[in-house]
Short mmCIF file of C-alpha atoms in Angstrom, two decimals:
data_model
loop_
_atom_site.label_atom_id
_atom_site.label_comp_id
_atom_site.label_asym_id
_atom_site.label_seq_id
_atom_site.Cartn_x
_atom_site.Cartn_y
_atom_site.Cartn_z
CA MET A 33 24.63 265.29 260.70
CA ASP A 34 23.73 262.81 263.45
CA TRP A 35 21.90 263.52 266.48
CA PHE A 36 24.21 263.57 269.28
CA GLY A 37 24.16 264.25 272.81
CA SER A 38 24.81 261.97 275.56
CA THR A 39 22.23 260.31 277.74
CA HIS A 40 20.88 262.09 280.72
CA GLU A 41 20.02 260.47 283.75
CA VAL A 42 18.26 262.67 285.98
CA SER A 43 16.70 261.92 289.39
CA SER A 44 13.61 263.47 291.27
CA ARG A 45 14.84 266.84 291.72
CA ARG A 46 14.72 270.06 289.56
CA TYR A 47 16.78 270.33 286.32
CA ASN A 48 17.87 273.38 284.37
CA GLY A 49 18.46 272.13 280.43
CA ARG A 50 21.20 272.83 278.00
CA TYR A 51 22.49 271.05 275.24
CA GLY A 52 26.33 269.61 275.26
CA GLY A 53 27.77 266.07 275.66
CA ARG A 54 27.33 265.30 279.30
CA THR A 55 25.65 262.49 281.68
CA THR A 56 25.42 262.20 285.03
CA SER A 57 23.43 260.04 287.76
CA MET A 58 21.93 261.60 290.84
CA GLY A 59 20.83 259.93 294.31
CA THR A 60 17.37 259.54 295.33
CA ILE A 61 15.48 261.95 297.76
CA LEU A 62 16.98 261.76 301.58
CA PRO A 63 15.03 260.76 304.17
CA SER A 64 14.58 262.83 307.22
CA THR A 65 17.33 263.50 309.06
CA SER A 66 15.75 263.25 312.73
CA SER A 67 16.09 259.51 312.31
CA ILE A 68 19.90 259.42 310.78
CA PRO A 69 22.84 258.37 313.05
CA LEU A 70 25.19 261.28 313.13
CA ARG A 71 27.94 259.13 311.37
CA GLU A 72 25.52 258.63 308.45
CA ILE A 73 24.58 262.67 308.36
CA GLU A 74 28.37 262.73 308.24
CA SER A 75 28.83 260.54 305.54
CA ILE A 76 26.07 262.41 303.68
CA ASP A 77 28.00 265.64 303.99
CA ARG A 78 30.96 263.93 302.69
CA ALA A 79 29.32 262.97 299.28
CA ILE A 80 27.92 266.40 299.02
CA ALA A 81 30.91 267.97 299.41
CA LYS A 82 32.30 265.29 297.25
CA SER A 83 29.62 265.98 294.45
CA PHE A 84 30.48 269.92 294.57
CA ALA A 85 34.26 269.05 294.17
CA ASP A 86 33.51 266.99 291.15
CA GLU A 87 31.46 269.48 289.35
CA ARG A 88 33.92 271.95 289.99
CA ARG A 89 36.72 269.79 288.27
CA GLY A 90 34.46 269.00 285.29
CA ASN A 91 34.32 265.16 286.21
CA HIS A 92 30.84 264.74 285.38
CA VAL A 93 29.64 266.07 282.41
CA ILE A 94 25.69 266.09 281.72
CA ASN A 95 23.34 267.96 279.02
CA GLU A 96 20.63 268.49 281.57
CA VAL A 97 22.51 269.83 284.75
CA PHE A 98 20.89 270.19 288.32
CA GLN A 99 21.15 273.94 289.55
CA LEU A 100 23.85 273.95 292.23
CA LYS A 101 21.69 275.78 294.36
CA GLY A 102 19.24 272.69 294.61
CA ASP A 103 21.99 270.68 296.42
CA GLU A 104 22.96 273.70 298.53
CA ASP A 105 19.71 274.07 299.71
CA LEU A 106 19.38 270.44 300.57
CA ALA A 107 22.88 270.64 302.46
CA ARG A 108 21.48 273.60 304.33
CA ALA A 109 18.11 271.92 305.18
CA LEU A 110 20.12 268.85 306.58
CA GLN A 111 22.10 270.83 308.86
CA GLU A 112 19.05 272.98 310.00
CA SER A 113 17.27 269.93 310.71
CA LEU A 114 19.87 268.81 312.98
CA LYS A 115 19.76 272.10 314.97
CA LEU A 116 16.10 272.27 315.31
CA GLY A 117 15.32 268.53 315.32
CA GLU A 118 12.70 268.98 312.90
CA PRO A 119 12.00 267.00 309.91
CA SER A 120 13.85 268.09 306.57
CA PRO A 121 12.00 269.58 303.80
CA TRP A 122 13.17 267.14 301.59
CA ASN A 123 11.87 264.45 302.94
CA ARG A 124 8.69 264.20 300.48
CA ASN A 125 6.62 262.06 298.67
CA VAL A 126 7.65 262.56 295.30
CA SER A 127 5.78 259.88 293.22
CA GLY A 128 2.84 261.79 293.04
CA SER A 129 1.18 263.56 290.21
CA CYS A 130 1.61 266.89 291.71
CA TYR A 131 5.37 266.29 291.40
CA ASN A 132 5.34 264.83 288.05
CA GLU A 133 3.25 267.51 286.42
CA SER A 134 5.80 270.35 287.63
CA ASN A 135 9.27 268.79 287.80
CA HIS A 136 9.40 265.31 285.49
CA PRO A 137 10.27 265.96 281.99
CA ARG A 138 7.97 264.95 279.12
CA CYS A 139 8.93 263.75 275.80
CA ASP A 140 8.75 266.09 273.14
CA VAL A 141 7.97 263.51 270.83
CA CYS A 142 5.34 261.00 272.29
CA LYS A 143 4.74 263.71 274.99
CA ASN A 144 4.56 261.07 277.75
CA PHE A 145 6.58 261.61 280.96
CA ILE A 146 9.88 260.00 280.16
CA ARG A 147 10.52 256.73 281.81
CA LYS A 148 12.56 255.80 284.67
CA ASN A 149 15.13 253.09 284.40
CA THR A 150 15.62 250.11 286.92
CA ALA A 151 17.79 252.55 288.90
CA GLY A 152 14.89 254.97 289.36
CA VAL A 153 16.63 257.67 287.35
CA VAL A 154 15.14 259.67 284.13
CA VAL A 155 16.89 258.84 281.08
CA TYR A 156 16.74 260.70 277.51
CA LYS A 157 18.44 262.25 275.06
CA ALA A 158 18.36 265.43 273.45
CA HIS A 159 19.24 267.26 270.34
CA PRO A 160 22.32 269.44 270.94
CA PHE A 161 21.00 272.88 268.85
CA TRP A 162 17.31 272.35 269.07
CA GLY A 163 17.12 271.11 272.62
CA GLN A 164 14.43 268.63 271.90
CA LYS A 165 14.30 266.10 274.37
CA TYR A 166 13.10 262.83 273.90
CA CYS A 167 12.88 259.29 274.98
CA VAL A 168 15.89 257.05 274.24
CA PHE A 169 14.05 254.55 272.38
CA HIS A 170 12.41 256.81 269.58
CA GLU A 171 16.24 256.35 267.96
CA HIS A 172 15.30 253.11 267.12
CA ASP A 173 11.47 252.57 266.91
CA GLY A 174 11.18 254.11 263.49
CA THR A 175 10.48 257.80 264.59
CA THR A 176 10.65 260.24 261.62
CA ARG A 177 13.28 263.04 261.54
CA CYS A 178 12.83 266.16 259.28
CA CYS A 179 15.59 265.64 256.61
CA SER A 180 16.37 269.14 256.53
CA CYS A 181 16.62 270.17 260.27
CA GLU A 182 16.82 266.96 261.99
CA ARG A 183 13.76 267.51 264.30
CA MET A 184 11.77 264.42 265.62
CA GLU A 185 7.99 264.19 264.39
CA SER A 186 5.95 264.49 267.45
CA LYS A 187 2.51 262.63 267.89
CA GLU A 188 1.00 266.21 267.80
CA THR A 189 2.17 267.11 264.18
CA ARG A 190 2.43 264.91 261.05
CA TYR A 191 5.27 265.75 258.56
CA VAL A 192 5.18 265.70 254.87
CA ALA A 193 6.13 262.85 252.82
CA LEU A 194 8.12 263.67 249.63
CA GLY A 195 8.22 261.34 246.93
CA ASP A 196 11.45 259.61 247.62
CA GLY A 197 10.78 258.66 251.14
CA ARG A 198 12.26 261.88 252.91
CA LYS A 199 9.84 263.66 255.48
CA LEU A 200 9.69 267.53 255.65
CA CYS A 201 8.37 269.01 258.97
CA LEU A 202 5.80 272.02 258.36
CA GLU A 203 8.33 274.90 259.18
CA CYS A 204 10.95 273.64 256.78
CA ILE A 205 8.65 272.92 253.85
CA ASP A 206 7.08 276.29 253.92
CA SER A 207 10.09 277.62 252.27
CA ALA A 208 11.24 274.62 250.09
CA VAL A 209 12.34 274.85 246.79
CA MET A 210 10.55 271.76 244.86
CA ASP A 211 11.66 271.86 241.36
CA THR A 212 14.40 273.14 238.54
CA THR A 213 12.30 276.12 237.53
CA GLU A 214 11.77 277.03 241.40
CA CYS A 215 15.19 277.28 241.90
CA GLN A 216 16.72 279.34 238.98
CA PRO A 217 16.04 282.97 241.04
CA LEU A 218 18.24 281.07 243.74
CA TYR A 219 20.94 279.99 241.03
CA ASN A 220 21.03 283.48 239.76
CA ASP A 221 21.58 285.02 243.09
CA ILE A 222 24.42 282.93 243.84
CA GLN A 223 26.34 283.46 240.44
CA LYS A 224 26.13 287.09 241.23
CA PHE A 225 27.62 286.10 244.73
CA TYR A 226 30.02 284.62 243.11
CA GLU A 227 30.88 287.60 240.76
CA SER A 228 30.84 289.79 243.61
CA MET A 229 34.18 287.74 244.87
CA GLY A 230 35.84 287.99 241.65
CA MET A 231 35.27 284.50 240.63
CA LYS A 232 32.61 284.65 237.80
CA VAL A 233 31.75 281.19 236.73
CA GLU A 234 32.05 281.78 232.71
CA GLN A 235 30.37 278.53 231.45
CA LYS A 236 26.67 278.05 231.60
CA ILE A 237 26.21 274.93 233.78
CA PRO A 238 22.60 273.19 233.85
CA LEU A 239 21.13 272.89 237.31
CA LEU A 240 18.79 270.24 237.80
CA LEU A 241 16.71 269.55 241.30
CA VAL A 242 16.34 265.58 241.33
CA GLU A 243 14.73 263.10 243.73
CA ARG A 244 17.23 261.03 246.43
CA GLN A 245 17.19 257.62 243.85
CA ALA A 246 18.56 259.74 240.86
CA LEU A 247 21.22 261.73 242.93
CA ASN A 248 22.59 258.68 244.06
CA GLU A 249 22.78 256.82 240.58
CA ALA A 250 24.05 259.99 239.49
CA ARG A 251 26.89 259.83 242.20
CA ASN A 252 27.54 255.98 241.33
CA GLY A 253 28.02 256.84 237.73
CA GLU A 254 30.97 259.23 238.29
CA THR A 255 34.11 257.73 237.54
CA ASN A 256 35.98 261.01 238.88
CA GLY A 257 33.97 262.54 241.43
CA HIS A 258 34.55 264.33 244.64
CA TYR A 259 34.20 263.14 248.31
CA HIS A 260 30.50 262.49 249.23
CA LEU A 261 28.46 261.66 252.53
CA PRO A 262 26.46 258.60 252.97
CA GLU A 263 23.51 261.03 252.20
CA THR A 264 24.49 263.10 249.53
CA ARG A 265 22.58 266.27 248.98
CA GLY A 266 24.51 267.68 245.84
CA LEU A 267 26.47 266.62 243.20
CA CYS A 268 28.62 268.59 240.55
CA LEU A 269 29.18 266.21 237.64
CA SER A 270 31.52 265.97 235.09
CA GLU A 271 30.34 262.82 233.27
CA GLU A 272 27.97 262.76 230.27
CA GLN A 273 24.59 261.06 231.72
CA THR A 274 21.05 260.75 231.75
CA ILE A 275 19.26 262.41 234.81
CA SER A 276 15.82 261.98 235.99
CA THR A 277 14.55 265.55 237.00
CA VAL A 278 11.35 266.43 239.01
CA SER A 279 8.77 269.14 238.14
CA ARG A 280 6.17 270.44 240.13
CA GLN A 281 2.38 269.31 239.55
CA PRO A 282 -0.83 270.79 240.77
CA ARG A 283 -1.33 270.35 244.11
CA THR A 284 -4.03 267.82 245.47
CA GLY A 285 -5.07 267.80 249.30
CA ILE A 286 -6.32 270.32 251.90
CA GLY A 287 -4.41 272.10 254.42
CA MET A 288 -0.75 272.36 254.73
CA ASN A 289 0.03 268.73 255.70
CA TRP A 290 0.44 267.46 252.29
CA ALA A 291 3.01 267.51 249.58
CA PRO A 292 2.81 268.46 245.66
CA ASN A 293 2.45 266.05 243.10
CA MET A 294 5.92 265.68 241.00
CA ARG A 295 6.40 264.55 237.61
CA ARG A 296 9.90 262.81 236.57
CA GLU A 297 11.54 263.46 233.22
CA PRO A 298 14.73 262.17 231.96
CA TYR A 299 17.56 265.22 230.92
CA LYS A 300 20.41 264.13 228.75
CA LEU A 301 23.63 265.81 230.24
CA THR A 302 26.25 266.91 227.17
CA ARG A 303 29.75 267.49 228.17
CA ILE A 304 31.03 270.79 226.81
CA CYS A 305 33.22 271.65 229.51
CA GLU A 306 34.80 270.09 232.65
CA VAL A 307 31.27 270.49 234.39
CA THR A 308 28.30 268.95 232.81
CA ALA A 309 25.80 269.77 235.45
CA ILE A 310 24.78 270.59 238.88
CA LEU A 311 22.45 268.19 240.92
CA ILE A 312 20.54 269.36 244.06
CA LEU A 313 18.26 267.27 246.12
CA HIS A 314 14.64 268.85 245.87
CA GLY A 315 12.15 269.61 248.86
CA LEU A 316 14.87 271.48 251.08
CA PRO A 317 14.17 275.09 252.38
CA ARG A 318 15.61 277.91 250.26
CA LEU A 319 18.64 278.60 252.57
CA LEU A 320 19.62 275.12 252.71
CA THR A 321 19.34 274.44 249.07
CA GLY A 322 21.34 277.61 248.73
CA THR A 323 23.89 276.34 250.86
CA ILE A 324 24.35 273.22 248.88
CA LEU A 325 24.38 275.13 245.65
CA ALA A 326 27.13 277.42 246.89
CA HIS A 327 29.33 274.51 247.90
CA GLU A 328 28.56 272.58 244.62
CA MET A 329 29.16 275.68 242.24
CA MET A 330 32.82 275.98 244.28
CA HIS A 331 33.46 272.65 242.97
CA ALA A 332 32.70 273.52 239.28
CA TRP A 333 34.86 276.85 239.58
CA LEU A 334 37.69 275.05 240.95
CA ARG A 335 37.58 272.31 237.97
CA LEU A 336 36.77 275.02 235.51
CA ASN A 337 40.06 277.16 236.63
CA GLY A 338 42.34 274.36 236.65
CA TYR A 339 42.22 273.05 240.38
CA VAL A 340 42.62 269.47 239.80
CA ALA A 341 43.72 266.44 242.00
CA LEU A 342 43.32 268.26 245.29
CA ARG A 343 43.39 266.61 248.49
CA GLN A 344 39.73 265.70 249.66
CA ASP A 345 39.98 267.83 252.83
CA VAL A 346 41.29 270.81 251.20
CA GLU A 347 38.73 270.83 248.20
CA GLU A 348 35.58 269.93 250.40
CA GLY A 349 37.03 272.45 253.09
CA ILE A 350 37.10 275.52 250.37
CA CYS A 351 33.76 274.47 249.07
CA GLN A 352 32.34 274.58 252.70
CA VAL A 353 34.17 277.86 253.49
CA VAL A 354 32.36 279.46 250.42
CA ALA A 355 28.81 277.56 251.55
CA HIS A 356 29.34 279.25 255.12
CA MET A 357 30.07 282.76 253.38
CA TRP A 358 26.94 282.67 251.29
CA LEU A 359 24.88 281.63 254.30
CA THR A 360 26.26 284.48 256.30
CA SER A 361 25.84 286.96 254.08
CA GLN A 362 21.97 285.52 253.78
CA MET A 363 21.72 285.78 257.62
CA ALA A 364 22.57 289.67 257.35
CA SER A 365 19.81 290.15 254.85
CA ILE A 366 17.10 288.67 256.84
CA SER A 367 14.83 291.46 258.63
CA GLY A 368 11.37 291.94 259.48
CA GLN A 369 8.90 290.90 262.26
CA GLY A 370 6.73 287.81 262.86
CA LYS A 371 6.98 284.05 262.90
CA ARG A 372 8.07 283.52 259.26
CA PHE A 373 11.17 285.81 259.59
CA ALA A 374 12.20 284.27 263.40
CA LEU A 375 11.79 280.82 261.76
CA GLU A 376 14.04 281.82 258.72
CA LYS A 377 16.58 283.16 261.02
CA LYS A 378 16.44 280.23 263.45
CA LEU A 379 16.94 277.64 260.38
CA SER A 380 20.00 279.87 259.12
CA GLU A 381 21.75 279.51 262.17
CA PHE A 382 21.00 275.82 262.33
CA PHE A 383 22.48 275.08 258.98
CA LYS A 384 25.49 277.81 259.75
CA TYR A 385 25.69 275.30 263.08
CA GLN A 386 26.01 272.38 260.89
CA ILE A 387 29.13 273.47 259.01
CA GLU A 388 30.68 274.79 261.90
CA SER A 389 30.25 271.86 264.14
CA ASP A 390 30.58 268.68 261.45
CA GLN A 391 33.36 266.47 263.02
CA SER A 392 34.35 264.59 259.87
CA PRO A 393 37.84 264.75 258.73
CA VAL A 394 36.84 265.84 255.34
CA TYR A 395 34.23 268.24 255.73
CA GLY A 396 34.39 269.81 259.26
CA HIS A 397 38.39 269.49 259.64
CA GLY A 398 38.81 270.69 255.94
CA PHE A 399 36.23 273.67 256.97
CA ARG A 400 37.53 274.67 260.25
CA ALA A 401 41.19 274.67 258.23
CA GLY A 402 40.23 276.65 255.42
CA HIS A 403 38.19 279.28 257.44
CA ARG A 404 41.32 279.88 259.41
CA ALA A 405 43.42 280.69 256.21
CA VAL A 406 40.62 283.05 254.73
CA VAL A 407 40.00 284.89 258.11
CA LYS A 408 43.91 285.35 258.08
CA HIS A 409 44.72 285.72 254.55
CA GLY A 410 41.74 286.26 252.43
CA LEU A 411 39.55 284.34 249.83
CA GLN A 412 42.12 285.11 247.04
CA LYS A 413 45.32 284.62 248.87
CA THR A 414 43.98 281.44 249.85
CA LEU A 415 42.78 280.10 246.60
CA TYR A 416 46.78 281.11 245.24
CA ASN A 417 48.40 279.06 247.92
CA ILE A 418 45.69 276.18 247.33
CA ARG A 419 46.63 276.29 243.32
CA SER A 420 50.33 276.57 244.05
CA THR A 421 50.77 274.14 247.00
CA GLY A 422 47.75 271.88 247.03
CA ASN A 423 47.29 272.96 250.62
CA PHE A 424 45.97 275.95 252.93
CA PRO A 425 48.13 278.85 253.71
CA PHE A 426 49.24 278.97 257.40
#
């Protein structure tokens, strides 16, 4: 999923951060009112009033919002200054280091104060879930993002490079599933999850963890594959192919910031049913690996049970619904204390957020339509309607 979050334009006043998709531009610090003619003061008052009205109407949308209290204090200070003939308390020199330290936002990537543009306002972007704020130019200067959680690599923390060019943050690699053998317990758990819903997968389907290149090659070799995003993370195969799998080798290096050595081995797929194998991208955290696996297993279940020629948004939508159900069940089982449990909980919330906020017509809209149907009618009735009509029930 792409990072989204509109450009922030922030003046030299205090801001209150949150995520969204809004943009604003605030004025510069006002001079002392003791030297301002009355007509200009009235003009300022009108501008402030208009700003309040615009905010109430929602005409200006921002990600990092200035607290309304700041504008109210400014207006009050101007009025009190007129009465008492004293300089406004907002008439201060804000270019010093003391102001920067307490008010000027720092980039979470380069750790520098975020630059002002030619109009004198601070401009930056922020991740909609993590709230990580960063200089706009980091989107185009080759700054690394974690292939799992999407957070940008900062200059203080190095990410771990995998053999296929992807990189993982240290938090995500802590629970990463690196090869097929490591994934088998998770595969067994998801099979039991399907059985608990009355949807046992009868055939024994090989599960293989592979690198990005092997996954893309397998996708291109499918003549009747299902819909995929540009960055494929999982695949349900129905063709006979030879796949290059990965297996973990003894690790080398010192400390946490290193990746295991991986060995590549060919694996010949033989077609004994409508599904020849499920492929998952290796090196992703357990919860994300499981979510992808639950999605691809639903593709396999549909094929093995005669659901053919489904519309893309219907098939991908119901697969996302089941993946979301599995992830929700995992979130309910996360318990304990400490940094590791807190991290796992936060990652599960992010992966769930990714599914729910996806705006693509096939995956996003398909998920929301399928989720509404399952909430209203239940999974089994929804599947029956898909088989009979090719669509979700209303």
